[in-house]
Amino acid sequence: EFIKGSFAYGDTSYTNIYAGAEYRNRTRNQLWDVEASARLYVTGQYAGDYSAFISLKRSLKNNKGSLTVGFQNVNRTPSFVAANAVSSFPVIPSSDFNKENIAKAFAQLQIPPLGLKLFANYYLITNYVYFDGLYSSKQFSSLFNVLHAGAEKKFALSKHLNVYSELHLQQTAGNPPLNLPLIFTRDRLAFEGNFFKNLFLSTGLEFRYYSPYKADNYSPLTGQFFFQDVQTISNRPDINLFLNFRIKSFKGFIRLEGLNTINEQDGFSFTKYNFTAPHYAMRGFWFRYGVWWNFVN
């Protein structure tokens, strides 16, 4: 692996050698599926970095769904922009950083006949590197954990009317310099189906919401978000209107986004903004469209 970069203070280049392996197998009865992979950097700038992954999937009785469990561990050199003063960005690392280590255990249950998916991810993190100001980066050497659990469900209201709901719950432990919203949800009310033989259509409303939390601030000097624990962001739900369709090989979409920003006190203009970070407002009304057409001889 050869990496070369040009910075304000000159050129930097790295040469790394890594070894990798991957294994996949499905049992003859088609009930069990195993996947494993690994990568180890042997020499070079990233010597000692590694990643390891393994998962085991079990098909449920009568192929009504599947259960997947697995584990992943990544040991990595901290990101260049945060840990290396050679970068053209005006970043001041607090010291020489140790390698970050992230371990993840996960499980997922899928039941397609019920339109249901349940999942959970549990993270153990050490030597977490983060930005704590406009210029400075630090490392949190203590161990902390993050729990992420959620569910996705399709509710069929009628032949062509469906509701798709998605719920995520997140929680940290160990007092890390990391804030996450406790709740995030996305819901879609969609009128959809196959009409006039060749028309596949889905149109409706999309709602997205996350609970108030102390979101990271933003540094335009480095292009990075940095930790803050003072100001709480409390947004209204995002509301978008969508239209997706396909006619044979032609696909298209139309989206009207930011309907939640309408401000009746300002002449019904779209100026009631949500915020991604303290003092950084999201866009107001946004119209997007796109097409995709495959031509076949």
PDB file of C-alpha atoms in Angstrom:
ATOM      1  CA  GLU A   1       0.000   0.000   0.000  1.00  0.00           C
ATOM      2  CA  PHE A   2       1.522   3.330  -1.112  1.00  0.00           C
ATOM      3  CA  ILE A   3       0.064   6.603   0.233  1.00  0.00           C
ATOM      4  CA  LYS A   4       1.321  10.059  -0.668  1.00  0.00           C
ATOM      5  CA  GLY A   5      -0.062  13.446   0.356  1.00  0.00           C
ATOM      6  CA  SER A   6       0.859  17.058  -0.362  1.00  0.00           C
ATOM      7  CA  PHE A   7       0.409  19.495   2.518  1.00  0.00           C
ATOM      8  CA  ALA A   8       1.164  23.118   3.262  1.00  0.00           C
ATOM      9  CA  TYR A   9       4.460  22.056   4.868  1.00  0.00           C
ATOM     10  CA  GLY A  10       5.590  19.632   2.162  1.00  0.00           C
ATOM     11  CA  ASP A  11       4.935  16.103   0.919  1.00  0.00           C
ATOM     12  CA  THR A  12       4.482  13.007   3.063  1.00  0.00           C
ATOM     13  CA  SER A  13       4.460   9.396   1.900  1.00  0.00           C
ATOM     14  CA  TYR A  14       3.864   6.054   3.597  1.00  0.00           C
ATOM     15  CA  THR A  15       4.429   2.460   2.580  1.00  0.00           C
ATOM     16  CA  ASN A  16       2.500  -0.290   4.342  1.00  0.00           C
ATOM     17  CA  ILE A  17       2.316  -4.055   3.989  1.00  0.00           C
ATOM     18  CA  TYR A  18      -0.755  -5.885   5.237  1.00  0.00           C
ATOM     19  CA  ALA A  19      -2.078  -9.429   5.067  1.00  0.00           C
ATOM     20  CA  GLY A  20      -5.730 -10.388   4.822  1.00  0.00           C
ATOM     21  CA  ALA A  21      -7.901 -13.475   4.818  1.00  0.00           C
ATOM     22  CA  GLU A  22     -11.597 -14.229   4.386  1.00  0.00           C
ATOM     23  CA  TYR A  23     -13.694 -17.343   4.932  1.00  0.00           C
ATOM     24  CA  ARG A  24     -17.326 -18.050   4.020  1.00  0.00           C
ATOM     25  CA  ASN A  25     -19.308 -21.249   4.342  1.00  0.00           C
ATOM     26  CA  ARG A  26     -22.935 -22.359   4.209  1.00  0.00           C
ATOM     27  CA  THR A  27     -23.994 -25.751   5.516  1.00  0.00           C
ATOM     28  CA  ARG A  28     -25.560 -28.275   3.173  1.00  0.00           C
ATOM     29  CA  ASN A  29     -28.952 -27.932   4.808  1.00  0.00           C
ATOM     30  CA  GLN A  30     -28.830 -24.177   4.030  1.00  0.00           C
ATOM     31  CA  LEU A  31     -29.610 -23.305   7.665  1.00  0.00           C
ATOM     32  CA  TRP A  32     -26.256 -21.974   8.851  1.00  0.00           C
ATOM     33  CA  ASP A  33     -24.066 -19.356   7.199  1.00  0.00           C
ATOM     34  CA  VAL A  34     -20.688 -18.287   8.607  1.00  0.00           C
ATOM     35  CA  GLU A  35     -18.499 -15.384   7.505  1.00  0.00           C
ATOM     36  CA  ALA A  36     -15.088 -14.428   8.881  1.00  0.00           C
ATOM     37  CA  SER A  37     -12.442 -11.960   7.736  1.00  0.00           C
ATOM     38  CA  ALA A  38      -9.251 -10.401   9.094  1.00  0.00           C
ATOM     39  CA  ARG A  39      -6.602  -7.869   8.109  1.00  0.00           C
ATOM     40  CA  LEU A  40      -3.271  -7.136   9.810  1.00  0.00           C
ATOM     41  CA  TYR A  41      -0.791  -4.383   8.959  1.00  0.00           C
ATOM     42  CA  VAL A  42       2.617  -6.028   9.276  1.00  0.00           C
ATOM     43  CA  THR A  43       4.990  -3.125   8.564  1.00  0.00           C
ATOM     44  CA  GLY A  44       4.795   0.578   7.757  1.00  0.00           C
ATOM     45  CA  GLN A  45       3.106   3.623   9.244  1.00  0.00           C
ATOM     46  CA  TYR A  46       0.120   1.542  10.356  1.00  0.00           C
ATOM     47  CA  ALA A  47       2.038  -1.459  11.696  1.00  0.00           C
ATOM     48  CA  GLY A  48      -0.030  -3.180  14.366  1.00  0.00           C
ATOM     49  CA  ASP A  49      -3.383  -1.994  13.013  1.00  0.00           C
ATOM     50  CA  TYR A  50      -5.837  -4.831  12.496  1.00  0.00           C
ATOM     51  CA  SER A  51      -9.484  -5.654  11.975  1.00  0.00           C
ATOM     52  CA  ALA A  52     -11.264  -8.929  12.677  1.00  0.00           C
ATOM     53  CA  PHE A  53     -14.871  -9.856  11.910  1.00  0.00           C
ATOM     54  CA  ILE A  54     -17.005 -12.961  12.376  1.00  0.00           C
ATOM     55  CA  SER A  55     -20.747 -13.547  12.017  1.00  0.00           C
ATOM     56  CA  LEU A  56     -23.034 -16.552  12.244  1.00  0.00           C
ATOM     57  CA  LYS A  57     -26.438 -16.556  10.570  1.00  0.00           C
ATOM     58  CA  ARG A  58     -29.204 -19.089  11.253  1.00  0.00           C
ATOM     59  CA  SER A  59     -32.309 -19.443   9.090  1.00  0.00           C
ATOM     60  CA  LEU A  60     -35.495 -19.830  11.087  1.00  0.00           C
ATOM     61  CA  LYS A  61     -37.962 -22.673  10.680  1.00  0.00           C
ATOM     62  CA  ASN A  62     -39.756 -22.774   7.308  1.00  0.00           C
ATOM     63  CA  ASN A  63     -37.547 -19.903   6.073  1.00  0.00           C
ATOM     64  CA  LYS A  64     -39.637 -17.372   7.971  1.00  0.00           C
ATOM     65  CA  GLY A  65     -36.624 -15.256   8.839  1.00  0.00           C
ATOM     66  CA  SER A  66     -33.105 -15.332  10.178  1.00  0.00           C
ATOM     67  CA  LEU A  67     -31.037 -14.641  13.267  1.00  0.00           C
ATOM     68  CA  THR A  68     -27.530 -13.203  12.935  1.00  0.00           C
ATOM     69  CA  VAL A  69     -24.966 -12.740  15.709  1.00  0.00           C
ATOM     70  CA  GLY A  70     -21.411 -11.574  15.401  1.00  0.00           C
ATOM     71  CA  PHE A  71     -18.362  -9.762  16.706  1.00  0.00           C
ATOM     72  CA  GLN A  72     -15.934  -7.226  15.263  1.00  0.00           C
ATOM     73  CA  ASN A  73     -12.752  -5.688  16.635  1.00  0.00           C
ATOM     74  CA  VAL A  74     -10.754  -2.856  15.072  1.00  0.00           C
ATOM     75  CA  ASN A  75      -7.406  -1.562  16.314  1.00  0.00           C
ATOM     76  CA  ARG A  76      -6.418   1.503  14.313  1.00  0.00           C
ATOM     77  CA  THR A  77      -4.060   4.457  14.117  1.00  0.00           C
ATOM     78  CA  PRO A  78      -6.051   7.652  14.894  1.00  0.00           C
ATOM     79  CA  SER A  79      -7.252   9.656  11.898  1.00  0.00           C
ATOM     80  CA  PHE A  80      -4.539  11.734  10.253  1.00  0.00           C
ATOM     81  CA  VAL A  81      -6.403  15.043  10.546  1.00  0.00           C
ATOM     82  CA  ALA A  82      -6.752  14.675  14.327  1.00  0.00           C
ATOM     83  CA  ALA A  83      -3.418  13.167  15.282  1.00  0.00           C
ATOM     84  CA  ASN A  84      -0.808  14.568  12.915  1.00  0.00           C
ATOM     85  CA  ALA A  85       0.426  18.162  13.017  1.00  0.00           C
ATOM     86  CA  VAL A  86       1.741  17.779   9.444  1.00  0.00           C
ATOM     87  CA  SER A  87      -1.833  18.203   8.198  1.00  0.00           C
ATOM     88  CA  SER A  88      -2.613  21.470   6.392  1.00  0.00           C
ATOM     89  CA  PHE A  89      -5.484  22.021   8.819  1.00  0.00           C
ATOM     90  CA  PRO A  90      -4.608  24.088  11.918  1.00  0.00           C
ATOM     91  CA  VAL A  91      -4.990  21.178  14.335  1.00  0.00           C
ATOM     92  CA  ILE A  92      -3.029  21.004  17.587  1.00  0.00           C
ATOM     93  CA  PRO A  93      -2.921  17.425  18.995  1.00  0.00           C
ATOM     94  CA  SER A  94      -2.618  17.372  22.784  1.00  0.00           C
ATOM     95  CA  SER A  95       0.073  14.656  22.629  1.00  0.00           C
ATOM     96  CA  ASP A  96       1.141  11.538  20.749  1.00  0.00           C
ATOM     97  CA  PHE A  97      -1.932   9.336  20.590  1.00  0.00           C
ATOM     98  CA  ASN A  98      -2.173   5.606  21.169  1.00  0.00           C
ATOM     99  CA  LYS A  99      -4.084   3.375  18.799  1.00  0.00           C
ATOM    100  CA  GLU A 100      -7.876   3.442  19.041  1.00  0.00           C
ATOM    101  CA  ASN A 101      -9.624   0.161  19.764  1.00  0.00           C
ATOM    102  CA  ILE A 102     -13.295  -0.487  19.030  1.00  0.00           C
ATOM    103  CA  ALA A 103     -14.978  -3.804  19.810  1.00  0.00           C
ATOM    104  CA  LYS A 104     -18.540  -4.459  18.661  1.00  0.00           C
ATOM    105  CA  ALA A 105     -20.928  -7.303  19.449  1.00  0.00           C
ATOM    106  CA  PHE A 106     -24.132  -7.370  17.434  1.00  0.00           C
ATOM    107  CA  ALA A 107     -27.328  -9.333  16.855  1.00  0.00           C
ATOM    108  CA  GLN A 108     -30.113  -9.022  14.306  1.00  0.00           C
ATOM    109  CA  LEU A 109     -33.459 -10.796  13.968  1.00  0.00           C
ATOM    110  CA  GLN A 110     -35.359 -10.543  10.684  1.00  0.00           C
ATOM    111  CA  ILE A 111     -38.912 -11.838  10.165  1.00  0.00           C
ATOM    112  CA  PRO A 112     -40.005 -10.842   6.611  1.00  0.00           C
ATOM    113  CA  PRO A 113     -43.586 -12.252   6.885  1.00  0.00           C
ATOM    114  CA  LEU A 114     -44.179  -9.751   9.722  1.00  0.00           C
ATOM    115  CA  GLY A 115     -42.177  -6.985   8.064  1.00  0.00           C
ATOM    116  CA  LEU A 116     -40.101  -6.839  11.264  1.00  0.00           C
ATOM    117  CA  LYS A 117     -36.407  -6.395  12.005  1.00  0.00           C
ATOM    118  CA  LEU A 118     -34.882  -6.146  15.495  1.00  0.00           C
ATOM    119  CA  PHE A 119     -31.227  -5.320  16.086  1.00  0.00           C
ATOM    120  CA  ALA A 120     -28.743  -4.421  18.810  1.00  0.00           C
ATOM    121  CA  ASN A 121     -25.110  -3.259  18.790  1.00  0.00           C
ATOM    122  CA  TYR A 122     -22.868  -3.047  21.839  1.00  0.00           C
ATOM    123  CA  TYR A 123     -19.565  -1.139  21.567  1.00  0.00           C
ATOM    124  CA  LEU A 124     -16.512  -1.120  23.839  1.00  0.00           C
ATOM    125  CA  ILE A 125     -14.179   1.779  22.992  1.00  0.00           C
ATOM    126  CA  THR A 126     -10.754   2.740  24.322  1.00  0.00           C
ATOM    127  CA  ASN A 127      -8.310   5.512  23.361  1.00  0.00           C
ATOM    128  CA  TYR A 128     -11.110   7.473  21.684  1.00  0.00           C
ATOM    129  CA  VAL A 129      -9.718  10.461  19.728  1.00  0.00           C
ATOM    130  CA  TYR A 130     -11.945  13.520  19.443  1.00  0.00           C
ATOM    131  CA  PHE A 131     -11.843  17.281  18.855  1.00  0.00           C
ATOM    132  CA  ASP A 132     -12.537  19.462  21.894  1.00  0.00           C
ATOM    133  CA  GLY A 133     -12.187  22.923  20.351  1.00  0.00           C
ATOM    134  CA  LEU A 134     -11.748  24.911  17.163  1.00  0.00           C
ATOM    135  CA  TYR A 135      -8.134  23.720  16.785  1.00  0.00           C
ATOM    136  CA  SER A 136      -7.365  21.077  19.396  1.00  0.00           C
ATOM    137  CA  SER A 137      -7.761  17.301  19.510  1.00  0.00           C
ATOM    138  CA  LYS A 138      -7.506  14.984  22.503  1.00  0.00           C
ATOM    139  CA  GLN A 139      -7.627  11.328  23.431  1.00  0.00           C
ATOM    140  CA  PHE A 140      -9.947   9.765  26.002  1.00  0.00           C
ATOM    141  CA  SER A 141      -7.938   6.776  27.199  1.00  0.00           C
ATOM    142  CA  SER A 142     -10.537   5.251  29.552  1.00  0.00           C
ATOM    143  CA  LEU A 143     -12.837   2.450  28.446  1.00  0.00           C
ATOM    144  CA  PHE A 144     -16.460   3.368  27.733  1.00  0.00           C
ATOM    145  CA  ASN A 145     -19.356   1.631  26.051  1.00  0.00           C
ATOM    146  CA  VAL A 146     -22.230   2.507  23.755  1.00  0.00           C
ATOM    147  CA  LEU A 147     -25.489   0.579  23.417  1.00  0.00           C
ATOM    148  CA  HIS A 148     -27.524   0.963  20.233  1.00  0.00           C
ATOM    149  CA  ALA A 149     -30.774  -0.960  19.839  1.00  0.00           C
ATOM    150  CA  GLY A 150     -33.687  -0.569  17.503  1.00  0.00           C
ATOM    151  CA  ALA A 151     -36.483  -1.970  15.408  1.00  0.00           C
ATOM    152  CA  GLU A 152     -37.953  -1.581  11.931  1.00  0.00           C
ATOM    153  CA  LYS A 153     -41.559  -2.519  11.090  1.00  0.00           C
ATOM    154  CA  LYS A 154     -43.861  -2.307   8.111  1.00  0.00           C
ATOM    155  CA  PHE A 155     -47.572  -1.746   8.866  1.00  0.00           C
ATOM    156  CA  ALA A 156     -49.978  -2.507   6.017  1.00  0.00           C
ATOM    157  CA  LEU A 157     -53.003  -0.214   6.414  1.00  0.00           C
ATOM    158  CA  SER A 158     -54.640  -1.212   3.129  1.00  0.00           C
ATOM    159  CA  LYS A 159     -53.740  -2.736  -0.228  1.00  0.00           C
ATOM    160  CA  HIS A 160     -51.721   0.295  -1.320  1.00  0.00           C
ATOM    161  CA  LEU A 161     -51.191   2.239   1.910  1.00  0.00           C
ATOM    162  CA  ASN A 162     -48.264   1.322   4.179  1.00  0.00           C
ATOM    163  CA  VAL A 163     -46.449   2.791   7.152  1.00  0.00           C
ATOM    164  CA  TYR A 164     -42.739   2.136   7.604  1.00  0.00           C
ATOM    165  CA  SER A 165     -41.452   2.828  11.116  1.00  0.00           C
ATOM    166  CA  GLU A 166     -37.868   2.852  12.326  1.00  0.00           C
ATOM    167  CA  LEU A 167     -36.815   3.421  15.950  1.00  0.00           C
ATOM    168  CA  HIS A 168     -33.290   3.711  17.387  1.00  0.00           C
ATOM    169  CA  LEU A 169     -32.271   3.958  21.056  1.00  0.00           C
ATOM    170  CA  GLN A 170     -28.732   4.967  22.064  1.00  0.00           C
ATOM    171  CA  GLN A 171     -26.987   5.252  25.406  1.00  0.00           C
ATOM    172  CA  THR A 172     -23.386   5.761  26.549  1.00  0.00           C
ATOM    173  CA  ALA A 173     -21.746   4.707  29.826  1.00  0.00           C
ATOM    174  CA  GLY A 174     -18.386   5.655  31.285  1.00  0.00           C
ATOM    175  CA  ASN A 175     -18.760   9.455  30.997  1.00  0.00           C
ATOM    176  CA  PRO A 176     -17.055   9.778  27.574  1.00  0.00           C
ATOM    177  CA  PRO A 177     -16.719  13.030  25.571  1.00  0.00           C
ATOM    178  CA  LEU A 178     -19.498  11.810  23.298  1.00  0.00           C
ATOM    179  CA  ASN A 179     -23.139  12.916  23.283  1.00  0.00           C
ATOM    180  CA  LEU A 180     -25.836  11.003  21.409  1.00  0.00           C
ATOM    181  CA  PRO A 181     -29.591  11.548  21.135  1.00  0.00           C
ATOM    182  CA  LEU A 182     -31.455   8.976  23.208  1.00  0.00           C
ATOM    183  CA  ILE A 183     -34.134   8.488  20.544  1.00  0.00           C
ATOM    184  CA  PHE A 184     -34.049   8.677  16.773  1.00  0.00           C
ATOM    185  CA  THR A 185     -37.040   7.713  14.634  1.00  0.00           C
ATOM    186  CA  ARG A 186     -37.959   7.783  10.975  1.00  0.00           C
ATOM    187  CA  ASP A 187     -41.463   7.063   9.692  1.00  0.00           C
ATOM    188  CA  ARG A 188     -42.919   6.995   6.206  1.00  0.00           C
ATOM    189  CA  LEU A 189     -46.559   6.995   5.158  1.00  0.00           C
ATOM    190  CA  ALA A 190     -46.553   5.693   1.588  1.00  0.00           C
ATOM    191  CA  PHE A 191     -49.162   5.078  -1.101  1.00  0.00           C
ATOM    192  CA  GLU A 192     -47.516   2.509  -3.349  1.00  0.00           C
ATOM    193  CA  GLY A 193     -48.042  -0.325  -5.747  1.00  0.00           C
ATOM    194  CA  ASN A 194     -47.955  -1.512  -9.358  1.00  0.00           C
ATOM    195  CA  PHE A 195     -50.351   0.476 -11.552  1.00  0.00           C
ATOM    196  CA  PHE A 196     -51.119   0.393 -15.296  1.00  0.00           C
ATOM    197  CA  LYS A 197     -48.966  -2.724 -15.697  1.00  0.00           C
ATOM    198  CA  ASN A 198     -45.590  -0.945 -16.003  1.00  0.00           C
ATOM    199  CA  LEU A 199     -45.854   1.846 -13.402  1.00  0.00           C
ATOM    200  CA  PHE A 200     -44.344   1.161  -9.984  1.00  0.00           C
ATOM    201  CA  LEU A 201     -45.129   4.061  -7.662  1.00  0.00           C
ATOM    202  CA  SER A 202     -44.428   5.083  -4.069  1.00  0.00           C
ATOM    203  CA  THR A 203     -45.416   8.506  -2.778  1.00  0.00           C
ATOM    204  CA  GLY A 204     -46.149   9.991   0.621  1.00  0.00           C
ATOM    205  CA  LEU A 205     -44.728  11.767   3.650  1.00  0.00           C
ATOM    206  CA  GLU A 206     -41.524  11.148   5.565  1.00  0.00           C
ATOM    207  CA  PHE A 207     -40.978  12.183   9.203  1.00  0.00           C
ATOM    208  CA  ARG A 208     -37.625  12.187  11.014  1.00  0.00           C
ATOM    209  CA  TYR A 209     -37.027  13.149  14.624  1.00  0.00           C
ATOM    210  CA  TYR A 210     -34.365  12.848  17.303  1.00  0.00           C
ATOM    211  CA  SER A 211     -34.697  13.798  20.942  1.00  0.00           C
ATOM    212  CA  PRO A 212     -32.919  16.907  22.330  1.00  0.00           C
ATOM    213  CA  TYR A 213     -29.234  16.442  23.099  1.00  0.00           C
ATOM    214  CA  LYS A 214     -25.977  18.389  23.329  1.00  0.00           C
ATOM    215  CA  ALA A 215     -24.867  18.082  19.718  1.00  0.00           C
ATOM    216  CA  ASP A 216     -21.255  18.649  18.715  1.00  0.00           C
ATOM    217  CA  ASN A 217     -20.237  22.153  17.697  1.00  0.00           C
ATOM    218  CA  TYR A 218     -18.572  22.800  14.335  1.00  0.00           C
ATOM    219  CA  SER A 219     -15.191  24.280  13.465  1.00  0.00           C
ATOM    220  CA  PRO A 220     -15.012  25.841   9.983  1.00  0.00           C
ATOM    221  CA  LEU A 221     -11.236  26.120  10.420  1.00  0.00           C
ATOM    222  CA  THR A 222     -10.735  22.340  10.409  1.00  0.00           C
ATOM    223  CA  GLY A 223     -14.001  21.148   8.845  1.00  0.00           C
ATOM    224  CA  GLN A 224     -14.587  18.964  11.916  1.00  0.00           C
ATOM    225  CA  PHE A 225     -17.255  18.717  14.605  1.00  0.00           C
ATOM    226  CA  PHE A 226     -15.978  19.088  18.167  1.00  0.00           C
ATOM    227  CA  PHE A 227     -17.330  18.090  21.560  1.00  0.00           C
ATOM    228  CA  GLN A 228     -19.360  20.572  23.616  1.00  0.00           C
ATOM    229  CA  ASP A 229     -21.394  19.959  26.755  1.00  0.00           C
ATOM    230  CA  VAL A 230     -23.194  23.288  27.270  1.00  0.00           C
ATOM    231  CA  GLN A 231     -25.830  23.975  24.610  1.00  0.00           C
ATOM    232  CA  THR A 232     -28.722  21.610  23.882  1.00  0.00           C
ATOM    233  CA  ILE A 233     -30.143  21.226  20.372  1.00  0.00           C
ATOM    234  CA  SER A 234     -33.921  20.727  20.329  1.00  0.00           C
ATOM    235  CA  ASN A 235     -35.330  20.383  16.815  1.00  0.00           C
ATOM    236  CA  ARG A 236     -38.804  19.887  15.424  1.00  0.00           C
ATOM    237  CA  PRO A 237     -39.425  16.755  13.319  1.00  0.00           C
ATOM    238  CA  ASP A 238     -38.194  16.949   9.722  1.00  0.00           C
ATOM    239  CA  ILE A 239     -41.103  16.610   7.274  1.00  0.00           C
ATOM    240  CA  ASN A 240     -40.504  15.708   3.622  1.00  0.00           C
ATOM    241  CA  LEU A 241     -42.765  14.846   0.701  1.00  0.00           C
ATOM    242  CA  PHE A 242     -41.525  12.209  -1.750  1.00  0.00           C
ATOM    243  CA  LEU A 243     -42.513  10.637  -5.060  1.00  0.00           C
ATOM    244  CA  ASN A 244     -40.586   7.633  -6.443  1.00  0.00           C
ATOM    245  CA  PHE A 245     -41.555   5.810  -9.625  1.00  0.00           C
ATOM    246  CA  ARG A 246     -40.316   3.336 -12.231  1.00  0.00           C
ATOM    247  CA  ILE A 247     -41.608   2.718 -15.750  1.00  0.00           C
ATOM    248  CA  LYS A 248     -39.748  -0.204 -17.296  1.00  0.00           C
ATOM    249  CA  SER A 249     -36.096   0.927 -17.389  1.00  0.00           C
ATOM    250  CA  PHE A 250     -36.845   4.550 -16.458  1.00  0.00           C
ATOM    251  CA  LYS A 251     -36.627   5.609 -12.795  1.00  0.00           C
ATOM    252  CA  GLY A 252     -37.269   8.994 -11.247  1.00  0.00           C
ATOM    253  CA  PHE A 253     -37.840  10.739  -7.948  1.00  0.00           C
ATOM    254  CA  ILE A 254     -39.077  14.088  -6.640  1.00  0.00           C
ATOM    255  CA  ARG A 255     -38.583  15.309  -3.067  1.00  0.00           C
ATOM    256  CA  LEU A 256     -39.914  18.398  -1.305  1.00  0.00           C
ATOM    257  CA  GLU A 257     -37.805  18.657   1.846  1.00  0.00           C
ATOM    258  CA  GLY A 258     -37.944  20.973   4.846  1.00  0.00           C
ATOM    259  CA  LEU A 259     -41.714  21.416   4.963  1.00  0.00           C
ATOM    260  CA  ASN A 260     -41.334  21.694   8.739  1.00  0.00           C
ATOM    261  CA  THR A 261     -39.523  25.033   8.347  1.00  0.00           C
ATOM    262  CA  ILE A 262     -42.653  26.919   7.238  1.00  0.00           C
ATOM    263  CA  ASN A 263     -43.105  30.012   9.397  1.00  0.00           C
ATOM    264  CA  GLU A 264     -46.634  31.417   9.547  1.00  0.00           C
ATOM    265  CA  GLN A 265     -45.352  34.472  11.430  1.00  0.00           C
ATOM    266  CA  ASP A 266     -43.036  35.348   8.534  1.00  0.00           C
ATOM    267  CA  GLY A 267     -45.516  35.332   5.667  1.00  0.00           C
ATOM    268  CA  PHE A 268     -45.519  31.518   5.483  1.00  0.00           C
ATOM    269  CA  SER A 269     -41.907  31.520   4.287  1.00  0.00           C
ATOM    270  CA  PHE A 270     -39.601  28.612   5.108  1.00  0.00           C
ATOM    271  CA  THR A 271     -37.503  30.275   7.815  1.00  0.00           C
ATOM    272  CA  LYS A 272     -38.213  28.217  10.947  1.00  0.00           C
ATOM    273  CA  TYR A 273     -34.953  26.304  10.796  1.00  0.00           C
ATOM    274  CA  ASN A 274     -33.700  23.228  12.576  1.00  0.00           C
ATOM    275  CA  PHE A 275     -30.050  23.113  13.667  1.00  0.00           C
ATOM    276  CA  THR A 276     -27.340  20.513  13.055  1.00  0.00           C
ATOM    277  CA  ALA A 277     -24.946  22.199  15.532  1.00  0.00           C
ATOM    278  CA  PRO A 278     -25.084  25.287  17.755  1.00  0.00           C
ATOM    279  CA  HIS A 279     -25.412  28.349  15.482  1.00  0.00           C
ATOM    280  CA  TYR A 280     -25.476  26.195  12.316  1.00  0.00           C
ATOM    281  CA  ALA A 281     -28.973  26.118  10.819  1.00  0.00           C
ATOM    282  CA  MET A 282     -30.119  23.481   8.357  1.00  0.00           C
ATOM    283  CA  ARG A 283     -31.527  24.523   4.997  1.00  0.00           C
ATOM    284  CA  GLY A 284     -35.154  25.565   4.651  1.00  0.00           C
ATOM    285  CA  PHE A 285     -37.349  24.370   1.794  1.00  0.00           C
ATOM    286  CA  TRP A 286     -35.432  22.181  -0.662  1.00  0.00           C
ATOM    287  CA  PHE A 287     -36.649  20.790  -4.015  1.00  0.00           C
ATOM    288  CA  ARG A 288     -34.773  17.790  -5.416  1.00  0.00           C
ATOM    289  CA  TYR A 289     -35.384  15.578  -8.416  1.00  0.00           C
ATOM    290  CA  GLY A 290     -33.510  12.906 -10.311  1.00  0.00           C
ATOM    291  CA  VAL A 291     -33.802  10.469 -13.192  1.00  0.00           C
ATOM    292  CA  TRP A 292     -32.100   7.229 -14.144  1.00  0.00           C
ATOM    293  CA  TRP A 293     -32.649   5.639 -17.515  1.00  0.00           C
ATOM    294  CA  ASN A 294     -31.068   2.404 -18.744  1.00  0.00           C
ATOM    295  CA  PHE A 295     -30.842   2.047 -22.510  1.00  0.00           C
ATOM    296  CA  VAL A 296     -30.775  -1.518 -23.833  1.00  0.00           C
ATOM    297  CA  ASN A 297     -29.998  -2.350 -27.468  1.00  0.00           C
TER     298      ASN A 297
END
